[in-house]
PDB file of C-alpha atoms in Angstrom:
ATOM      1  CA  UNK A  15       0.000   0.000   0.000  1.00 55.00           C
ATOM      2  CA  UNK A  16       1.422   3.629  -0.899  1.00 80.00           C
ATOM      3  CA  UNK A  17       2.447   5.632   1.762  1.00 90.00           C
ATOM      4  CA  UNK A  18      -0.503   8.582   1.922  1.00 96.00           C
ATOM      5  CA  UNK A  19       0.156  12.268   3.269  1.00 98.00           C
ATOM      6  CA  UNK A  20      -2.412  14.987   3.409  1.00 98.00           C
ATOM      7  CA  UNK A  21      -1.525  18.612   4.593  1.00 98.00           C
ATOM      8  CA  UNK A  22      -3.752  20.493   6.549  1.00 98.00           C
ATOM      9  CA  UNK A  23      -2.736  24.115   6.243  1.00 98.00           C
ATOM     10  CA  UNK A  24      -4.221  26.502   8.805  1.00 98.00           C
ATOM     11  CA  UNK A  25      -2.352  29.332   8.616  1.00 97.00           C
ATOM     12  CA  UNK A  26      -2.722  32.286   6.471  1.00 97.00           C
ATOM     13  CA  UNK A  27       0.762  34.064   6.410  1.00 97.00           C
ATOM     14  CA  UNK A  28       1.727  33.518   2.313  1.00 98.00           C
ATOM     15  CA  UNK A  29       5.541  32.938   2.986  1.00 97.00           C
ATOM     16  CA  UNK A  30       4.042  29.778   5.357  1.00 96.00           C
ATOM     17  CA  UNK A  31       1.958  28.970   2.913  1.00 98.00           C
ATOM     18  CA  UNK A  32       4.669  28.603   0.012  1.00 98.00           C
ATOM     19  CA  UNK A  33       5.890  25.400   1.940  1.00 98.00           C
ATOM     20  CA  UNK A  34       2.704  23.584   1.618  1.00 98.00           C
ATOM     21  CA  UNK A  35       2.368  24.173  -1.863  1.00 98.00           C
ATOM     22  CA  UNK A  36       6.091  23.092  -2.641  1.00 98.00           C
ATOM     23  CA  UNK A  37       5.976  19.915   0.209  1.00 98.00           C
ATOM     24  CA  UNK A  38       2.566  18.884  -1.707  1.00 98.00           C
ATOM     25  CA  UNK A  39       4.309  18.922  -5.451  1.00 98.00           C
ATOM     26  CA  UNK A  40       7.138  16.914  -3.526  1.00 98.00           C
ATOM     27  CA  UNK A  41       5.396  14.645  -2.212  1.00 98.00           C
ATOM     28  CA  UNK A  42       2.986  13.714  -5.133  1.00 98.00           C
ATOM     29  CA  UNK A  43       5.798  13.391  -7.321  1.00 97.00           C
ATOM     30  CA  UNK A  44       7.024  11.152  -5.040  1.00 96.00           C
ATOM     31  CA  UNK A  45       4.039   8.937  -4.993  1.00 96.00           C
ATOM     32  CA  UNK A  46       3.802   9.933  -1.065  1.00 97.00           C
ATOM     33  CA  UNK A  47       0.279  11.661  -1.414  1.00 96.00           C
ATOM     34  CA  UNK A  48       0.181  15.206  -0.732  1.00 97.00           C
ATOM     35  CA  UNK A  49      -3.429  16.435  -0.821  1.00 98.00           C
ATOM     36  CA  UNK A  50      -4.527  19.501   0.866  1.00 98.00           C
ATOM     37  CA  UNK A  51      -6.787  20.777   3.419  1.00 98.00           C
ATOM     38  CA  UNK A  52      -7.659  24.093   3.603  1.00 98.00           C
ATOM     39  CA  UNK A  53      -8.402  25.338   6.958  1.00 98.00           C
ATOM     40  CA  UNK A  54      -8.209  28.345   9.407  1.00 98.00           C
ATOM     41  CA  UNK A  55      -6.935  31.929   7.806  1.00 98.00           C
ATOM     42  CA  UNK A  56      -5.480  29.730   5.350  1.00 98.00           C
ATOM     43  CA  UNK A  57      -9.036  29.857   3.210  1.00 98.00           C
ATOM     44  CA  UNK A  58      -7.926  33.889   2.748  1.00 98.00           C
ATOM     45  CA  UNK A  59      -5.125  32.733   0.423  1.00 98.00           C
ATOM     46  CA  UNK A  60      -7.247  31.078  -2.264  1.00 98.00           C
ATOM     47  CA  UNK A  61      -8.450  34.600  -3.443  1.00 98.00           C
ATOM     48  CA  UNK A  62      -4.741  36.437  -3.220  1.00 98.00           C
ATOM     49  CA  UNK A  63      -3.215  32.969  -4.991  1.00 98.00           C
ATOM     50  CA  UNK A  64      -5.545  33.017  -8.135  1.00 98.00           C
ATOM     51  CA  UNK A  65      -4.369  36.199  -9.117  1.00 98.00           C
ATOM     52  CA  UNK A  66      -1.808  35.679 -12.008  1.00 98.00           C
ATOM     53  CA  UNK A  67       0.156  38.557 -10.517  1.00 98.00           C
ATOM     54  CA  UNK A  68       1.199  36.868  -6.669  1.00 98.00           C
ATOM     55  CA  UNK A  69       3.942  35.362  -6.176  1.00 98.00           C
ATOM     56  CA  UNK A  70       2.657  32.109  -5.284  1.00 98.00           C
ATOM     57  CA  UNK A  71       0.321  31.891  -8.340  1.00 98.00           C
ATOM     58  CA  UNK A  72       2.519  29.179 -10.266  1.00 98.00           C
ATOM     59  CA  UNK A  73       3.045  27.392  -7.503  1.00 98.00           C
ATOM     60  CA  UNK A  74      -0.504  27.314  -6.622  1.00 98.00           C
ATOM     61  CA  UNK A  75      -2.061  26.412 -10.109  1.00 98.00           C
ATOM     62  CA  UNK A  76       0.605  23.414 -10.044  1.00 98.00           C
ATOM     63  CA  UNK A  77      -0.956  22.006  -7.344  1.00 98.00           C
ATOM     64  CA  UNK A  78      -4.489  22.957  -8.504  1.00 98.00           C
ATOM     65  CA  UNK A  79      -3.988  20.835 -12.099  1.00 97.00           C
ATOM     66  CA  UNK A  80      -2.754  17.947 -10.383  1.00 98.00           C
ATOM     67  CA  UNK A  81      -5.561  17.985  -8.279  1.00 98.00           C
ATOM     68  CA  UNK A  82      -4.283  17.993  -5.098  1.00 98.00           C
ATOM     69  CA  UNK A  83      -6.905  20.679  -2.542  1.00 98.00           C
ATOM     70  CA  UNK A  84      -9.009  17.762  -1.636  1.00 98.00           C
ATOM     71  CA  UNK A  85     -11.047  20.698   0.606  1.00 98.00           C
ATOM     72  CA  UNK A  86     -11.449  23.663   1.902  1.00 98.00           C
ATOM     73  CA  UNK A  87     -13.154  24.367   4.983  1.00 98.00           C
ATOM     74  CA  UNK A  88     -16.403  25.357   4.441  1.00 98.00           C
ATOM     75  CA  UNK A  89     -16.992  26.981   7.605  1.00 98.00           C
ATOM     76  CA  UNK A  90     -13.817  29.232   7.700  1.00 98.00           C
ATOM     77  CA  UNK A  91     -14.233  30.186   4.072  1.00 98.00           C
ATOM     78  CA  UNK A  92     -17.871  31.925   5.535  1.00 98.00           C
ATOM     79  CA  UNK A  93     -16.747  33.353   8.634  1.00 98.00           C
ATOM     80  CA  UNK A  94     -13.736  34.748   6.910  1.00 98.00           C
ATOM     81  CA  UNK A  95     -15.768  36.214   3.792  1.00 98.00           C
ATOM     82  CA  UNK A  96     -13.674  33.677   1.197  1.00 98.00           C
ATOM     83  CA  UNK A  97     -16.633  31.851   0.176  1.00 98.00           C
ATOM     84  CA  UNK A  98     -17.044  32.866  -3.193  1.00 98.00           C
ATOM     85  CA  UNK A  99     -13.372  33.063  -4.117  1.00 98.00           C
ATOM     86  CA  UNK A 100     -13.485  29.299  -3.137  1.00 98.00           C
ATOM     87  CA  UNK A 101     -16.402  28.644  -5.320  1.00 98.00           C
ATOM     88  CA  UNK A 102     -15.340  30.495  -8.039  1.00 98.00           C
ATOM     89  CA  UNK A 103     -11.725  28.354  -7.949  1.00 98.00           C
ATOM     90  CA  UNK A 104     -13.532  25.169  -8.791  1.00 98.00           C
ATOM     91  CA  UNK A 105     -12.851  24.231  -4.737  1.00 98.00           C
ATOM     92  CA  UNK A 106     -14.291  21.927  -3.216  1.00 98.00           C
ATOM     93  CA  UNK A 107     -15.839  23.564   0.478  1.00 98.00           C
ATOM     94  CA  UNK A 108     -16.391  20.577   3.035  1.00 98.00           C
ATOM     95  CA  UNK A 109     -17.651  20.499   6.228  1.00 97.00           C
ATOM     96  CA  UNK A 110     -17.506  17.056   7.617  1.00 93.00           C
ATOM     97  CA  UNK A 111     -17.872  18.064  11.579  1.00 96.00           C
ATOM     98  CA  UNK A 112     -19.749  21.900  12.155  1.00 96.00           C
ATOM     99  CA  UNK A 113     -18.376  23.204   8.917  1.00 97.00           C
ATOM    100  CA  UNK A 114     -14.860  21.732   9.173  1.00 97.00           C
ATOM    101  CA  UNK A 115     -13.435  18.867   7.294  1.00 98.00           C
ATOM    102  CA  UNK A 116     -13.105  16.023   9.757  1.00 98.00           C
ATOM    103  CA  UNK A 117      -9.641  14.783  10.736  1.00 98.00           C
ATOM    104  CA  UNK A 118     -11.048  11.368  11.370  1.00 98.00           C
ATOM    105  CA  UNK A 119     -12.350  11.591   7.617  1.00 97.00           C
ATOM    106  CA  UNK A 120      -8.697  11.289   6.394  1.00 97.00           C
ATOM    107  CA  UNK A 121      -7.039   9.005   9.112  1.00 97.00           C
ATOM    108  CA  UNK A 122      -9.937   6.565   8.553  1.00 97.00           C
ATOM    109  CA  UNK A 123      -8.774   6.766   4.935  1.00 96.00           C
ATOM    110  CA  UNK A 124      -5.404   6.127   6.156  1.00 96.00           C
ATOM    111  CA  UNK A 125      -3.674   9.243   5.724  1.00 97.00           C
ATOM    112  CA  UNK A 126      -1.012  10.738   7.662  1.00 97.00           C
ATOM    113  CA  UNK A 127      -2.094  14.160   9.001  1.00 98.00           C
ATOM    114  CA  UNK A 128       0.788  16.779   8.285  1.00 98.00           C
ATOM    115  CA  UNK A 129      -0.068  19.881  10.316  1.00 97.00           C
ATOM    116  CA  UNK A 130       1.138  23.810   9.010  1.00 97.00           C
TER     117      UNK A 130
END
């Protein structure tokens, strides 16, 4: 059985976020997983990244074609106004336990949770 990572990213700060996005690629091309979670102040960053003109735009529509956001919370996206950014990224919002995607979703799957 391949070895299956999945990154949740909470936290919003772009130069944090930069290391998701590149341990993701890494890790896919490694056959290791790396899907993505969306959570927290993270769910800002959609918005900022789908604009050709930030710095993380390449990075991010890497990881977008090869499919690896798996969610984004739904409940985080409302309460910080990132809805329809989300939504308008293709994205999709989950909300396994209150809103939030469910840890226990992914480690039932047998994923290895990789915090950021």
């Amino acid at each position: 059985m391949a070895e299956k990572n999945i990154l949740f990213a909470f936290r919003g700060e772009p130069l944090c976020f930069v290391h998701v996005l590149l341990n993701a690629l890494d890790l896919a091309e490694q056959g290791r997983g790396g899907q993505i979670v969306i959570e927290g102040e993270a769910v800002k960053l959609v918005g900022e990244m789908s604009r050709p003109d930030h710095f993380l735009n390449a990075l991010y529509r890497q990881v977008r074609e090869k499919g690896l956001i798996v969610a984004v919370c739904k409940a985080c996206s409302a309460k910080m106004k990132a809805t329809a950014a989300v939504e308008a990224e293709g994205l999709p919002l989950v909300g396994h336990i209150a809103g939030h995607p469910a840890m226990s979703h992914y480690l039932a799957a047998g994923y290895r949770i990789i915090t950021f």
